[in-house]
CSV table of C-alpha atoms in Angstrom, one decimal:
chain,number,residue,atom,x,y,z
N,1,MET,CA,23.4,17.7,-8.7
N,2,LYS,CA,26.3,18.9,-6.6
N,3,LYS,CA,27.3,15.9,-4.5
N,4,MET,CA,28.7,17.9,-1.7
N,5,ILE,CA,25.4,19.2,-0.6
N,6,ALA,CA,24.3,17.0,2.3
N,7,TYR,CA,20.9,15.4,2.6
N,8,CYS,CA,19.9,18.3,5.0
N,9,GLY,CA,21.2,21.0,2.6
N,10,LEU,CA,24.4,21.9,4.4
N,11,ASP,CA,27.5,22.3,2.2
N,12,CYS,CA,29.9,19.5,3.0
N,13,GLU,CA,32.7,21.4,1.3
N,14,LYS,CA,32.5,24.0,4.2
N,15,CYS,CA,32.4,21.3,6.9
N,16,ASP,CA,35.5,21.1,9.1
N,17,ALA,CA,35.4,17.3,9.2
N,18,TYR,CA,35.4,17.2,5.4
N,19,LEU,CA,38.2,19.7,5.2
N,20,ALA,CA,40.3,17.9,7.8
N,21,THR,CA,39.9,14.7,6.0
N,22,LEU,CA,40.7,16.1,2.6
N,23,ARG,CA,43.8,18.0,3.8
N,24,ASP,CA,44.7,15.3,6.4
N,25,ASP,CA,44.9,18.1,8.9
N,26,GLN,CA,45.3,16.7,12.4
N,27,ALA,CA,45.0,20.2,14.1
N,28,LEU,CA,41.7,20.8,12.4
N,29,ARG,CA,40.5,17.3,13.5
N,30,GLU,CA,41.4,18.1,17.1
N,31,LYS,CA,39.7,21.5,17.0
N,32,THR,CA,36.5,20.0,15.4
N,33,ALA,CA,36.4,17.1,17.8
N,34,LYS,CA,36.6,19.5,20.7
N,35,ALA,CA,33.9,21.8,19.3
N,36,TRP,CA,31.5,19.0,18.4
N,37,SER,CA,32.0,17.3,21.8
N,38,GLU,CA,31.0,20.5,23.5
N,39,LEU,CA,28.1,21.1,21.1
N,40,ASN,CA,26.7,17.6,21.4
N,41,HIS,CA,27.7,16.8,25.0
N,42,VAL,CA,29.3,13.5,24.0
N,43,PRO,CA,33.0,12.5,23.8
N,44,ILE,CA,34.3,12.9,20.2
N,45,LEU,CA,37.9,12.1,19.5
N,46,PRO,CA,40.0,13.5,16.7
N,47,GLU,CA,40.2,10.1,15.1
N,48,HIS,CA,36.4,10.2,14.7
N,49,ILE,CA,36.7,13.3,12.4
N,50,ASN,CA,37.0,11.7,9.0
N,51,CYS,CA,34.4,12.3,6.4
N,52,LEU,CA,34.1,12.6,2.6
N,53,GLY,CA,30.5,13.8,2.7
N,54,CYS,CA,27.3,12.1,3.6
N,55,ARG,CA,26.1,11.6,0.0
N,56,ALA,CA,29.5,10.6,-1.4
N,57,ASP,CA,31.1,7.2,-1.3
N,58,GLY,CA,33.8,6.7,1.3
N,59,ILE,CA,34.4,7.3,4.9
N,60,LYS,CA,32.0,9.3,7.1
N,61,THR,CA,31.9,10.4,10.7
N,62,VAL,CA,30.1,7.9,12.9
N,63,PHE,CA,27.3,10.4,13.4
N,64,CYS,CA,26.8,11.0,9.7
N,65,ASP,CA,27.1,7.3,8.8
N,66,SER,CA,24.9,5.7,11.5
N,67,LEU,CA,23.2,8.2,13.8
N,68,CYS,CA,22.0,11.1,11.6
N,69,GLU,CA,18.2,10.8,11.4
N,70,ILE,CA,18.1,13.1,8.4
N,71,ARG,CA,20.4,10.8,6.3
N,72,GLN,CA,18.6,7.7,7.5
N,73,CYS,CA,15.2,9.2,6.5
N,74,ALA,CA,16.4,10.3,3.0
N,75,LEU,CA,18.0,6.9,2.4
N,76,LYS,CA,14.8,5.1,3.4
N,77,LYS,CA,12.7,7.3,1.1
N,78,GLY,CA,15.2,7.0,-1.7
N,79,ALA,CA,15.6,10.8,-1.9
N,80,GLN,CA,18.7,12.5,-3.2
N,81,THR,CA,18.2,15.3,-0.6
N,82,CYS,CA,15.5,16.5,1.8
N,83,GLY,CA,14.6,18.9,-1.0
N,84,ASP,CA,12.9,15.9,-2.8
N,85,CYS,CA,10.5,15.4,0.1
N,86,GLU,CA,7.1,16.9,0.0
N,87,GLU,CA,7.2,17.3,3.8
N,88,LEU,CA,10.4,19.5,3.8
N,89,GLU,CA,8.8,22.8,5.0
N,90,LYS,CA,7.1,21.1,8.0
N,91,CYS,CA,9.6,18.3,8.8
N,92,ARG,CA,10.8,18.2,12.4
N,93,THR,CA,13.8,16.0,11.5
N,94,VAL,CA,15.5,18.6,9.3
N,95,GLY,CA,13.7,21.6,10.8
N,96,ALA,CA,16.4,22.5,13.4
N,97,ILE,CA,19.1,22.5,10.7
N,98,LEU,CA,17.1,24.7,8.4
N,99,ALA,CA,16.1,27.1,11.2
N,100,ASP,CA,19.7,27.8,12.0
N,101,ASN,CA,21.1,27.6,8.5
N,102,PRO,CA,18.9,29.5,5.9
N,103,GLU,CA,21.5,28.7,3.2
N,104,ALA,CA,20.8,25.0,3.7
N,105,LEU,CA,17.1,25.5,2.7
N,106,ASN,CA,18.3,27.5,-0.3
N,107,ASN,CA,20.7,24.7,-1.3
N,108,LEU,CA,17.8,22.2,-1.1
N,109,LYS,CA,15.5,24.3,-3.2
N,110,ARG,CA,18.3,24.8,-5.8
N,111,GLN,CA,19.0,21.1,-5.8
N,112,LYS,CA,15.4,20.3,-6.4
N,113,ASN,CA,15.2,22.6,-9.3
N,114,THR,CA,18.1,21.0,-11.0
N,115,THR,CA,16.5,17.5,-11.3
N,116,LYS,CA,17.2,16.3,-14.9
N,117,VAL,CA,14.7,14.4,-16.9
N,118,LEU,CA,15.0,12.8,-20.3
N,119,VAL,CA,11.8,13.1,-22.3
N,120,SER,CA,10.8,12.7,-25.9
N,121,ALA,CA,10.2,16.1,-27.4
N,122,CYS,CA,7.0,14.9,-29.1
N,123,LEU,CA,5.4,14.4,-25.7
N,124,LEU,CA,5.9,18.1,-25.1
N,125,GLY,CA,4.2,19.1,-28.3
N,126,GLU,CA,7.1,19.4,-30.7
N,127,ASN,CA,6.2,18.2,-34.1
N,128,CYS,CA,9.1,15.8,-34.6
N,129,LYS,CA,7.3,12.4,-35.1
N,130,TYR,CA,7.9,10.4,-38.3
N,131,ASN,CA,4.6,11.8,-39.6
N,132,GLY,CA,5.3,15.4,-38.7
N,133,GLY,CA,3.0,15.4,-35.7
N,134,ASN,CA,3.4,15.1,-32.0
N,135,ASN,CA,2.1,13.1,-29.0
N,136,TYR,CA,1.5,16.0,-26.6
N,137,ASN,CA,0.8,14.8,-23.1
N,138,SER,CA,-0.4,17.3,-20.5
N,139,VAL,CA,0.5,15.1,-17.6
N,140,VAL,CA,4.2,14.8,-18.8
N,141,ALA,CA,4.3,18.6,-19.5
N,142,GLU,CA,3.1,19.3,-16.0
N,143,PHE,CA,5.5,16.8,-14.4
N,144,VAL,CA,8.6,18.4,-16.1
N,145,GLN,CA,7.5,22.0,-15.5
N,146,ASP,CA,10.1,22.7,-12.7
N,147,LYS,CA,12.8,20.4,-14.0
N,148,LYS,CA,15.8,20.7,-16.3
N,149,LEU,CA,15.1,18.6,-19.3
N,150,TRP,CA,17.2,16.6,-21.7
N,151,LYS,CA,14.8,16.6,-24.7
N,152,ARG,CA,15.2,13.9,-27.2
N,153,THR,CA,14.1,14.3,-30.8
N,154,PHE,CA,14.0,11.9,-33.7
N,155,GLY,CA,13.4,12.7,-37.3
N,156,LEU,CA,14.3,12.0,-40.9
N,157,ARG,CA,16.9,14.0,-42.8
N,158,ARG,CA,18.0,13.8,-46.4
N,159,ASN,CA,21.6,13.6,-47.1
N,160,SER,CA,23.2,15.3,-50.1
N,161,GLY,CA,22.3,12.4,-52.3
N,162,GLY,CA,18.6,12.7,-51.4
N,163,LYS,CA,18.6,9.5,-49.3
N,164,ALA,CA,16.6,9.7,-46.0
N,165,ARG,CA,18.4,8.8,-42.8
N,166,ARG,CA,17.2,8.7,-39.3
N,167,THR,CA,18.6,11.4,-36.9
N,168,GLU,CA,18.6,11.7,-33.2
N,169,ARG,CA,19.4,14.8,-31.2
N,170,LEU,CA,19.8,15.2,-27.4
N,171,ARG,CA,19.9,18.7,-26.1
N,172,ASN,CA,19.4,20.8,-23.0
N,173,TRP,CA,16.0,22.4,-22.9
N,174,ARG,CA,13.8,24.1,-20.4
N,175,LEU,CA,10.1,24.8,-20.5
């Protein structure tokens, strides 16, 4: 999952606070502080404009770190982004961002569809068990339906001398 997509779906790599921090650009900090002060009707100083992204380790603006209700909600729920939440489409907390930024909703939907899951191939019906069968499980198959999978298979292979050895493969796979 791209770490620079914020909990709300905004792309941190396009954020002036992030860019000012990354480039150590004082002029951009001043411009951003002025714009955000006017937008939010609160005093924001250029020294407040330091952020490496709300989901990344490191410094964040005071708002992103402590005051953002969206970030606090996602952290409380243990969600990687709001895209993981079943209430996304009707959520009032993130609703204003999504109404003004359709790309944010697209980012969240793309993020959700890239969740990776490790699953044994035999649970999905692949005949790769020691006895040549499988352990197909419809609940597992339904759960992984919209996720990117790392499918794990085990088996026995014969080497050139005819001796059996256990093999293990891990590969990308999609239903």
